[in-house]
CSV table of C-alpha atoms in Angstrom, one decimal:
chain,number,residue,atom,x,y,z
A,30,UNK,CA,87.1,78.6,110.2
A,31,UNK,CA,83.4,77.6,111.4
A,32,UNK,CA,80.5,80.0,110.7
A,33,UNK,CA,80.0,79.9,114.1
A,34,UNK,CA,83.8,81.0,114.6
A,35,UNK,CA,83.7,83.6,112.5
A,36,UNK,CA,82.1,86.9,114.0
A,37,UNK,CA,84.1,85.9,117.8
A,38,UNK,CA,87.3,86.3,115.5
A,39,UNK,CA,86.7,89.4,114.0
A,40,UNK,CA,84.7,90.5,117.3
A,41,UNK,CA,88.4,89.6,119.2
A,42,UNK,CA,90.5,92.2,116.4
A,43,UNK,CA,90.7,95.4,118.9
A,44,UNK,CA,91.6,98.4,117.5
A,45,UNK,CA,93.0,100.3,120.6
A,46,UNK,CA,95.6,97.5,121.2
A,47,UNK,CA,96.2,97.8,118.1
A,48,UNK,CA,97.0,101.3,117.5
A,49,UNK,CA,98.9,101.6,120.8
A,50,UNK,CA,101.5,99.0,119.5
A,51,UNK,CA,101.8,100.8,116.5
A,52,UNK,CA,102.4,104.2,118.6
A,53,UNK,CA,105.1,102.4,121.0
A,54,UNK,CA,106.9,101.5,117.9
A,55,UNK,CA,106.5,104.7,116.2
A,56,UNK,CA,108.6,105.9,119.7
A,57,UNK,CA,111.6,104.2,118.4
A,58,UNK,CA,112.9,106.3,116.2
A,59,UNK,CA,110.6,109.4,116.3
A,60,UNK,CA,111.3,112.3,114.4
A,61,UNK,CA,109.1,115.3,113.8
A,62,UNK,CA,108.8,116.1,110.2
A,63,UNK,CA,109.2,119.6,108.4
A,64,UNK,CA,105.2,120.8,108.9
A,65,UNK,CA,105.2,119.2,113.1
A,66,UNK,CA,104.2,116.1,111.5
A,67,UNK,CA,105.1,112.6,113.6
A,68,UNK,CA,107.5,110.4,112.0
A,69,UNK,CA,110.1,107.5,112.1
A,70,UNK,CA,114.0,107.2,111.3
A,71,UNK,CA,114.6,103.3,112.0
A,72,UNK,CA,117.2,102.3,110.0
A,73,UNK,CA,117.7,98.4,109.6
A,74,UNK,CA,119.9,95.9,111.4
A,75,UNK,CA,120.4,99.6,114.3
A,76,UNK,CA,120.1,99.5,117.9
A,77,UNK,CA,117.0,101.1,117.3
A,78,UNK,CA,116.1,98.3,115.1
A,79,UNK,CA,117.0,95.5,117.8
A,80,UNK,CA,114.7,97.3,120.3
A,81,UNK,CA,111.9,97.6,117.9
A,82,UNK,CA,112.5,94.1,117.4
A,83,UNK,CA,112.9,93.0,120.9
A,84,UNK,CA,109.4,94.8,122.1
A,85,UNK,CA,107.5,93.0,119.4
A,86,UNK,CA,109.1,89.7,120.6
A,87,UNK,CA,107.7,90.4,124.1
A,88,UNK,CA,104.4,90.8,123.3
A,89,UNK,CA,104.6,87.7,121.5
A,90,UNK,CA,106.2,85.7,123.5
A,91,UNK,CA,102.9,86.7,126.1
A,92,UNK,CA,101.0,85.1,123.8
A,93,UNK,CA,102.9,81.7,123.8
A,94,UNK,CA,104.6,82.4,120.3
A,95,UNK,CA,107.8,81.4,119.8
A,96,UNK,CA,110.4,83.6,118.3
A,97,UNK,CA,113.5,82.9,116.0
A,98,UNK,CA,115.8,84.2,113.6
A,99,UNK,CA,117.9,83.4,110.0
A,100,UNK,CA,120.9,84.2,108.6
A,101,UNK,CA,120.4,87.3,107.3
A,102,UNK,CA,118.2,87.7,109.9
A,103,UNK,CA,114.3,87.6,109.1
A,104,UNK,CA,112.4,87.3,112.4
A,105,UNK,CA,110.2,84.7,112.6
A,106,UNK,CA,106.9,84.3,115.5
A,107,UNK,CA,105.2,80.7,115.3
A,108,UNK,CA,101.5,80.2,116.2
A,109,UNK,CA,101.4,76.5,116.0
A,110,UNK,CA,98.8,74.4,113.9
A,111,UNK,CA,96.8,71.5,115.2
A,112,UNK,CA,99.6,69.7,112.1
A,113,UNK,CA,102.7,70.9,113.4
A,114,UNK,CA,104.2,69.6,110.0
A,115,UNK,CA,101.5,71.3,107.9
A,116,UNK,CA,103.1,74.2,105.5
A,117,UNK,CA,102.2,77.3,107.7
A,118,UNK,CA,100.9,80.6,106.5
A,119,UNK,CA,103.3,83.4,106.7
A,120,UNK,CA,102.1,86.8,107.2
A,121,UNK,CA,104.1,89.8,108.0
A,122,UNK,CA,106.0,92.8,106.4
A,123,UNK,CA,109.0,94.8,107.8
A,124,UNK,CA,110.0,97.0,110.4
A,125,UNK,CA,112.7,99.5,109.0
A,126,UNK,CA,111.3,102.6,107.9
A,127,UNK,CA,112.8,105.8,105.5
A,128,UNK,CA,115.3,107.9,106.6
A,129,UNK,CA,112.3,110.7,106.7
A,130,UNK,CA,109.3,107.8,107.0
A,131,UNK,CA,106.0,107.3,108.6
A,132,UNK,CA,104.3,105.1,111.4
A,133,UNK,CA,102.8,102.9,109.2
A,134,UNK,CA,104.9,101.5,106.1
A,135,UNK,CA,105.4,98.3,106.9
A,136,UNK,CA,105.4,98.1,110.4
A,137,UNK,CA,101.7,98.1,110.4
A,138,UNK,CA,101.6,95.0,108.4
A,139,UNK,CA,104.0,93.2,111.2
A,140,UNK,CA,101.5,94.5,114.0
A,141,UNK,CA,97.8,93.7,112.1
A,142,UNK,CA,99.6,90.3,111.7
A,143,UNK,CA,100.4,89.9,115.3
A,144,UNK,CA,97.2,91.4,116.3
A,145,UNK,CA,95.0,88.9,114.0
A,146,UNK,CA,97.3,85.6,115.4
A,147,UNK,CA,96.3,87.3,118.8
A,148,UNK,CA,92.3,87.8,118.0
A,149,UNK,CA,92.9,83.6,117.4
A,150,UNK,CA,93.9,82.5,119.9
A,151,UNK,CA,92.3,84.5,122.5
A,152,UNK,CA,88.7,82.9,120.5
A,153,UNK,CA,89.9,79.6,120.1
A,154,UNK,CA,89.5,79.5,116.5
A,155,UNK,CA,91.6,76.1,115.6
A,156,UNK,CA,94.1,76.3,112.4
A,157,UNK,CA,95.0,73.3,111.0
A,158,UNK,CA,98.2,74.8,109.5
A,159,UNK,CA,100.9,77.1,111.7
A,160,UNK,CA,101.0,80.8,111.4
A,161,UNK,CA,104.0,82.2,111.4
A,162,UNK,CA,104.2,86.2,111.6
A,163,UNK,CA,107.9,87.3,109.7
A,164,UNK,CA,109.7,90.7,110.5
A,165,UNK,CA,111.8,90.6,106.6
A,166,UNK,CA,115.5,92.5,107.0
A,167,UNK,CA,116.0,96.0,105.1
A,168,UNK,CA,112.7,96.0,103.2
A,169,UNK,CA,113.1,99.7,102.3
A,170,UNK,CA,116.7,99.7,101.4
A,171,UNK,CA,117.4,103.1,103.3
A,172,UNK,CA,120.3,102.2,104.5
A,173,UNK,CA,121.7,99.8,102.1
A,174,UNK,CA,120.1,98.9,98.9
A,175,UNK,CA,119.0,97.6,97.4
A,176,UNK,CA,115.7,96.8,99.6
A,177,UNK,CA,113.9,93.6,100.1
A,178,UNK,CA,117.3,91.5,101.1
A,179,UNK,CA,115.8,89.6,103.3
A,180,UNK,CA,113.0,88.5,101.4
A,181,UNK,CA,115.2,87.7,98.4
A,182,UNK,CA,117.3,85.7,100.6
A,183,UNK,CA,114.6,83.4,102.1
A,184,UNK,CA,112.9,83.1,98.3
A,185,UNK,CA,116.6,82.6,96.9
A,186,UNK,CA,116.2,85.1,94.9
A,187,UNK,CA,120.0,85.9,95.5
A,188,UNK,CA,122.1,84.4,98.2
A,189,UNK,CA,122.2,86.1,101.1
A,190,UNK,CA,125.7,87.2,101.4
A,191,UNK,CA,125.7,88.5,97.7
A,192,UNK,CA,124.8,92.2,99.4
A,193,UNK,CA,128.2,91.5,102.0
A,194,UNK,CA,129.9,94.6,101.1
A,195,UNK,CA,127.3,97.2,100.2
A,196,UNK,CA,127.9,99.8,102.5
A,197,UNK,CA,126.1,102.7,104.1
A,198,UNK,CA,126.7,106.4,103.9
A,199,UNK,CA,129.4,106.2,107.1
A,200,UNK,CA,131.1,103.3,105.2
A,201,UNK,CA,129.5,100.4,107.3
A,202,UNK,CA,129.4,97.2,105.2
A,203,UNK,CA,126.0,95.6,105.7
A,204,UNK,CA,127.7,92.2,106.5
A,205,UNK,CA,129.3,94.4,109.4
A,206,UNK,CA,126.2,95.2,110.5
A,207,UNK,CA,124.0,91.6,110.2
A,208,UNK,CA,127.1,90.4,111.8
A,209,UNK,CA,126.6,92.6,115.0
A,210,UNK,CA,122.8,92.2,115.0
A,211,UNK,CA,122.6,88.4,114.9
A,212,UNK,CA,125.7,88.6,117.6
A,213,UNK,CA,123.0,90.6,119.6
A,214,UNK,CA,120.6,88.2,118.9
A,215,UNK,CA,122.4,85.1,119.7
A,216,UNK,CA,119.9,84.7,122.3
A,217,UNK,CA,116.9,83.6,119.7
A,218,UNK,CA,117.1,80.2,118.1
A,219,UNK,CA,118.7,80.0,114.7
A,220,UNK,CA,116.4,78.9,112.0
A,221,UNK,CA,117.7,77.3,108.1
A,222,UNK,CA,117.0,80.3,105.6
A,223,UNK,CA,114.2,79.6,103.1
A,224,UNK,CA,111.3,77.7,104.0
A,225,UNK,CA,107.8,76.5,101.5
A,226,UNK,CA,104.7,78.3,103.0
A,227,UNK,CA,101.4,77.4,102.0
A,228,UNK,CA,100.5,80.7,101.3
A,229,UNK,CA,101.7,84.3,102.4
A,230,UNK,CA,99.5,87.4,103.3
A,231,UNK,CA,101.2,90.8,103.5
A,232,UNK,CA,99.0,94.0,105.0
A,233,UNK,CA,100.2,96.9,104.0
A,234,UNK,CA,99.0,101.2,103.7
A,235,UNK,CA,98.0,101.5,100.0
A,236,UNK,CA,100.8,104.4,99.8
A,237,UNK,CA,98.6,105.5,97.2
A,238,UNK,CA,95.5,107.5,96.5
A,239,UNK,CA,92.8,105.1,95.1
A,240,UNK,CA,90.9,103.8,97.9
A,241,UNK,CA,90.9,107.3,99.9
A,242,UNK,CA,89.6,108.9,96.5
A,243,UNK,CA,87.2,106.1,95.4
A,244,UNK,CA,85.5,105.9,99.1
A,245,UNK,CA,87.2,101.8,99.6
A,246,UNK,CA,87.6,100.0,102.7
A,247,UNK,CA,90.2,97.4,101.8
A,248,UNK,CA,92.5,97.1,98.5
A,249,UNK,CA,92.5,93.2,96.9
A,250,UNK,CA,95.9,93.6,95.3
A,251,UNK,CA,97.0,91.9,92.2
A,252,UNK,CA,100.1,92.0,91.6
A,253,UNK,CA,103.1,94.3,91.9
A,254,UNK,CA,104.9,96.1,89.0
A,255,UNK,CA,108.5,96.0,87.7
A,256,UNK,CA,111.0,97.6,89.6
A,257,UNK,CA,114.4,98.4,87.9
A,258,UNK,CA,117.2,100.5,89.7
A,259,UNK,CA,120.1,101.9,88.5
A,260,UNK,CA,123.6,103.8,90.0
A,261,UNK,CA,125.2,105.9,87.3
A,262,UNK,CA,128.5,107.5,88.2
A,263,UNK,CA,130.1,110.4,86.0
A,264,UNK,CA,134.3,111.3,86.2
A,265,UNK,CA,135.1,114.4,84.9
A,266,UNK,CA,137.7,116.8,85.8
A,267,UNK,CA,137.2,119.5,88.7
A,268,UNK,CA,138.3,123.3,87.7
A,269,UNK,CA,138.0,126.7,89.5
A,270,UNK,CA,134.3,128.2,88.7
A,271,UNK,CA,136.4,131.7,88.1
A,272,UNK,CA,139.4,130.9,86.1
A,273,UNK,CA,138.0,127.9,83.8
A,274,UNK,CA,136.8,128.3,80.3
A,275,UNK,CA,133.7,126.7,79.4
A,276,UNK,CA,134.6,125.1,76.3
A,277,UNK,CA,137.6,123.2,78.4
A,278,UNK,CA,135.2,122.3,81.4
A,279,UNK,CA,134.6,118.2,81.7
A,280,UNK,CA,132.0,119.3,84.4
A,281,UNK,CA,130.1,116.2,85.8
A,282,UNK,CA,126.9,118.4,87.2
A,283,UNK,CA,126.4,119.5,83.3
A,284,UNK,CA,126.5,116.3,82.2
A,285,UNK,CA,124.4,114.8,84.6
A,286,UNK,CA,121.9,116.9,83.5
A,287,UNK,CA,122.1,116.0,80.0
A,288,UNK,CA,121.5,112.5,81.0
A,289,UNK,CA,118.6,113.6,82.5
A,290,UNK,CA,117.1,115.1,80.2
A,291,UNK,CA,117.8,112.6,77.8
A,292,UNK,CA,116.1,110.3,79.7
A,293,UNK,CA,113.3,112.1,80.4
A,294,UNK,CA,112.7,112.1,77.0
A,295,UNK,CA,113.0,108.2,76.9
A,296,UNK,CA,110.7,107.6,80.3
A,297,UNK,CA,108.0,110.0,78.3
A,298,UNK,CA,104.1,108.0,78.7
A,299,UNK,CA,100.9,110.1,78.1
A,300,UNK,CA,99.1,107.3,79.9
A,301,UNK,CA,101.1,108.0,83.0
A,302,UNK,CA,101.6,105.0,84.3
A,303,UNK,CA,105.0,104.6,84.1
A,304,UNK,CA,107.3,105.7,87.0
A,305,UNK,CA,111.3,107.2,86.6
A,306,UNK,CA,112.4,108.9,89.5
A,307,UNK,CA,116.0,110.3,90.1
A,308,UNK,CA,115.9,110.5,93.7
A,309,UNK,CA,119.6,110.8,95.1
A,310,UNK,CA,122.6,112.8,94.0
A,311,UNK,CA,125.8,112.7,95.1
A,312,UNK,CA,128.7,115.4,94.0
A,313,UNK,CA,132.0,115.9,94.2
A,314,UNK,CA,133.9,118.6,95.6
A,315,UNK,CA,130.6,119.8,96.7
A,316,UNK,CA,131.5,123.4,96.7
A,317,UNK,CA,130.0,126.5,95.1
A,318,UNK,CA,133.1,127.6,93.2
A,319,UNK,CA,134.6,124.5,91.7
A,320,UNK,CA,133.8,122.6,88.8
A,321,UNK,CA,132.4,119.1,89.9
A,322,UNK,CA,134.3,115.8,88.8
A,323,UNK,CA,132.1,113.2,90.1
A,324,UNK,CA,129.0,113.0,90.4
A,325,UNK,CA,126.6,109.4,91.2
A,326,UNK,CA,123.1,109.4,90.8
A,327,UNK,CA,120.6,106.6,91.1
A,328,UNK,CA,117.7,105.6,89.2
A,329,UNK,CA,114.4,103.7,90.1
A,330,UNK,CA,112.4,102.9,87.3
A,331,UNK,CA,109.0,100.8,87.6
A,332,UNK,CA,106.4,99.6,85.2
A,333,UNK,CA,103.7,97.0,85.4
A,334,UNK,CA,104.2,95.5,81.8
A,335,UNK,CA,107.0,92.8,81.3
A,336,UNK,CA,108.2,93.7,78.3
A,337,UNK,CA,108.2,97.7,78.2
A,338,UNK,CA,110.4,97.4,81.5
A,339,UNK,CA,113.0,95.6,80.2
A,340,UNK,CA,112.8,97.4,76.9
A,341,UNK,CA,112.8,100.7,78.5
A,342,UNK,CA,115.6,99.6,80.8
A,343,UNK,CA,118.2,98.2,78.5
A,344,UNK,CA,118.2,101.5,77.0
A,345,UNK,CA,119.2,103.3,80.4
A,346,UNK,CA,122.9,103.1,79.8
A,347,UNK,CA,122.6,103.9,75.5
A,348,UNK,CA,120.9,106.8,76.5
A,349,UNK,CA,123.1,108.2,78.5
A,350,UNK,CA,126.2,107.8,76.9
A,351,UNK,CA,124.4,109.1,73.6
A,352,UNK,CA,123.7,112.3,76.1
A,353,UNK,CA,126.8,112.9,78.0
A,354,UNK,CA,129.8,115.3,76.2
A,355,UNK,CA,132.9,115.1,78.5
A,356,UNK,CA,132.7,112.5,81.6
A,357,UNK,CA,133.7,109.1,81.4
A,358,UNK,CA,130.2,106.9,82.5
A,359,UNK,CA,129.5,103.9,84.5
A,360,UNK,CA,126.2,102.6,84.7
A,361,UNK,CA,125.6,99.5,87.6
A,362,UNK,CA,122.4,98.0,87.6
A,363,UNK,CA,121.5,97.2,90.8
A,364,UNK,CA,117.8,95.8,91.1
A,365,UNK,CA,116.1,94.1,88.6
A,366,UNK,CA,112.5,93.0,90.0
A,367,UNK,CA,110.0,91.1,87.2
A,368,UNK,CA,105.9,92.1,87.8
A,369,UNK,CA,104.3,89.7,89.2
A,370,UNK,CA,100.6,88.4,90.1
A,371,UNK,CA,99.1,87.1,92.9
A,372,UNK,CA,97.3,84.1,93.5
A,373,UNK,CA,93.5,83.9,93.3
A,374,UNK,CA,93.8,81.4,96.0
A,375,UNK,CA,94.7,84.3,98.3
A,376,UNK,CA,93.4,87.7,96.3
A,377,UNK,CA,90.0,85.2,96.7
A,378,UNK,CA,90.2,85.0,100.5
A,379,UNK,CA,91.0,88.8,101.6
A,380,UNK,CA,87.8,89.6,98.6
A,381,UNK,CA,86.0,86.8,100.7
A,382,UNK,CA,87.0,88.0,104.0
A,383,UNK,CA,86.0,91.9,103.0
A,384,UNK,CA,83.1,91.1,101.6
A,385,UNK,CA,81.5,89.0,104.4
A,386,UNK,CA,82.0,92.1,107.0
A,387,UNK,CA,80.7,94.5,105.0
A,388,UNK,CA,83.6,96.2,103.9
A,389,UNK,CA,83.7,97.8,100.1
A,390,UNK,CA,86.7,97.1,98.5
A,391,UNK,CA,88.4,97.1,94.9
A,392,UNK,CA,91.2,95.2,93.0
A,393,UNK,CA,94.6,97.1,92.0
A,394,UNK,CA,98.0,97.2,91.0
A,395,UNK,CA,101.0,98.1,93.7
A,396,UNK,CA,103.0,100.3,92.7
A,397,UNK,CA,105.7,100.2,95.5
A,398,UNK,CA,107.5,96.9,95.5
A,399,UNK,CA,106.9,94.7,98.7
A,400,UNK,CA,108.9,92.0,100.2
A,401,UNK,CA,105.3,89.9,98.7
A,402,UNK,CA,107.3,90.4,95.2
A,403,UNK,CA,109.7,87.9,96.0
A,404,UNK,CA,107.4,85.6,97.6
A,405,UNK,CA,105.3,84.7,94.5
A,406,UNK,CA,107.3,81.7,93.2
A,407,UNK,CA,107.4,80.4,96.5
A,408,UNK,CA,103.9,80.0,98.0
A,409,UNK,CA,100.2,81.5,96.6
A,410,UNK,CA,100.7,84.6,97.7
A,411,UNK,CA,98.8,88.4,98.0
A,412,UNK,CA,98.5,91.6,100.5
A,413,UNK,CA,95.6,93.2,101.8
A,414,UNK,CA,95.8,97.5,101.4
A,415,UNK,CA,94.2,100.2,103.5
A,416,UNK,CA,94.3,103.5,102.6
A,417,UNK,CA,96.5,106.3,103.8
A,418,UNK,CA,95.5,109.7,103.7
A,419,UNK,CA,96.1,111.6,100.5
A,420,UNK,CA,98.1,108.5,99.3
A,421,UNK,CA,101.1,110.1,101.1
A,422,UNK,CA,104.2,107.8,102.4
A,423,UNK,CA,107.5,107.9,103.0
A,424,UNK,CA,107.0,111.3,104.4
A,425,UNK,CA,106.0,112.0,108.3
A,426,UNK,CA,103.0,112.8,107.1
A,427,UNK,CA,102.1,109.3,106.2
A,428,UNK,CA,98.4,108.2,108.1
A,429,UNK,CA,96.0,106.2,108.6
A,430,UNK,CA,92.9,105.8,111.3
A,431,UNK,CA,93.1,103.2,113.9
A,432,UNK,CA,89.4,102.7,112.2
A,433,UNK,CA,91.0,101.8,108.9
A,434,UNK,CA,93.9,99.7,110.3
A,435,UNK,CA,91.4,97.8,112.7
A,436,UNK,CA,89.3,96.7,109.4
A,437,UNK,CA,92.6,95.8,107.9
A,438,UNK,CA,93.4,94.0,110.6
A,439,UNK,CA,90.1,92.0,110.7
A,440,UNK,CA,90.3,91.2,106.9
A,441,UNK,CA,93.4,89.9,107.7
A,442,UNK,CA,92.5,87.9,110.6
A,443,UNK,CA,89.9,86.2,109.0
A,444,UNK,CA,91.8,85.4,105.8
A,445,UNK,CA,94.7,83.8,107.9
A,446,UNK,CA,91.6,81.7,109.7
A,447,UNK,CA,90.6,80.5,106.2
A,448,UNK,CA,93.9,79.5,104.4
A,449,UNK,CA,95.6,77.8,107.7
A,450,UNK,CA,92.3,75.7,107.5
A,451,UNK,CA,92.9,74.7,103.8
């Protein structure tokens, strides 16, 4: 990218366009959360999915991209290079949201990639290497997890039917469902899975507090930390609450806490950077005057050191069954996600590409995992944050400005301008 090139490209990034994309999207799937708030329920491989999926092809295909799709079905939208058979730059994020999510989480970074790929061509600025905006499958795992399938899939990280009979919570088997959405999509031309980028770029919402609290433009991230999860499922023996004694109960609500506890106690760090969050609970019969006899409950544990999460992790399964009294225990690992750093080559760029528009910024950490994760033994790879207000996400309440997404959007730009030119 010329000097000369330069301020047309970031001149060409338009914030209303922008933020009206992200609001058709944030249509699909709108829910209104518990304070009024504005939110999205846009489950993966849905029909609400496929529409989301089908509007963001037509605005791409207006722009002379072409669209096509994988086997476990990533959607790809190729800017072409003046080297059609240079390693392109991939940039993208996903478009599934929580069950209770925001506008922004993820499908942001789909959009500020489409709209920087837009902002050059409309100036002209020449790439040597394609561009290829990606749409990853079932980044957030909401529906069937674990997340980032389709990213593990391209990177073969794990092959893309090993998640074939996860199923949701109405008993649809995800291989069901990929099999339905790539029927609907049989239209799009099929593309081999995997691939060897050059580089890839992910812009994301910091879903975190740091750059609203420390007055920061744009987040150079670093690396993302260690993500473990965990499904534990307790058996005991249901009872009547009334008749029952105590001492005879195998109750597998009192034993779940127990674990809890217990593992509270091993998740303890003054330094509070470590992250253990039981977040879902399942129990069985479910009803106020009966002893429970099952009960599952998952486990998402994430640190940034190496060695503490897989110290720390081992010991899930000791702890419990050091904790529990009267259930029978089984403890499935389900996730297991190494930290990982980024590239300079990129981290470099998006601090070049900040910095020559004026834009403050600081290096950090993810905490949240990212489709990026599984992208780092692939290509040089990195993500660009913006911040979101109060660090809230996953929640209705999630937002950002169209100020603060437009300046993400022009780092972006300009950073995609710089590495397809290397």
């Amino acid at each position: 990218m010329s000097a000369s090139t330069a301020p047309n490209l970031i001149a060409a990034v338009d914030e209303a366009r922008q933020w009206d994309r992200l609001m058709q999207m944030a249509r699909l799937g709108a829910i209104t959360g518990a304070d009024g708030e504005p939110g999205v329920n846009r489950a993966c491989l849905t029909p609400l999915d496929r529409e989301a999926r089908r509007l963001l092809i037509s605005w791409a295909e207006r722009l002379g991209l072409s669209a096509s799709v994988d086997e476990i079905g990533n959607l790809f939208l190729r800017h072409e290079g003046t080297e059609a058979d240079a390693a392109p730059v991939l940039t993208g994020s996903h478009m599934d949201t929580q069950p209770n999510g925001g506008r922004f989480d993820g499908i942001w970074g789909v959009i500020a990639a489409l709209e920087a790929v837009q902002a050059i061509r409309e100036t002209g600025t020449t790439t040597r290497r394609p561009i290829e905006i990606v749409a990853w499958t079932n980044e957030e795992g909401g529906r069937f997890a674990p997340g980032c399938m389709g990213s593990m899939a391209y990177a073969h990280f794990k092959p893309s039917t090993t998640w074939d009979q996860v199923t949701d919570p109405e008993g649809v088997t995800f291989r069901q469902a990929l099999d339905e959405h790539l029927k609907e999509e049989a239209d799009l031309p099929r593309r081999p899975l995997g691939g060897k980028p050059f580089a890839y770029v992910e812009a994301h919402i910091e879903q975190g507090p740091r750059l609203e609290a420390e007055g920061k433009d744009i987040g150079i991230v670093t690396g993302i930390q260690g993500s473990r999860w965990f499904v534990v499922e307790l058996r005991g023996e249901t009872a009547h609450a009334g008749t029952a004694p105590l001492s005879l109960r195998k109750d597998a609500v009192q034993d779940m806490i127990r674990a809890v506890t217990a593992l509270n106690a091993l998740m303890t760090d003054p330094t509070d950077v470590l992250r253990f969050t039981v977040g879902r609970i399942e129990v069985s019969p479910n009803t106020s005057n009966s002893v429970a006899d099952l009960v599952r409950f998952t486990i998402d544990f994430r640190h940034p050191d190496k060695e503490l999460l897989i110290t720390n992790g081992d010991a899930i399964e000791p702890t419990i069954r050091s904790a529990i009294k009267n259930c029978a225990v089984t403890v499935t690992e389900r996730f297991h996600a190494l930290p990982v750093e980024f590239d300079p080559l990129v981290t470099d760029a998006v601090e070049g590409a900040a910095t020559a528009q004026g834009l403050s910024s600081i290096r950090l950490p993810s905490g949240a995992f990212h489709d990026a994760q599984f992208m780092v033994p692939l290509c040089p790879t990195g993500m660009i944050f913006v911040p979101c207000r109060k660090g809230v996400s996953h929640n209705p309440a999630e937002y950002s400005t169209s100020g603060q997404l437009a300046a993400g959007a022009r780092v972006l730009a300009a950073t995609l301008a710089d590495l397809a030119n290397k």
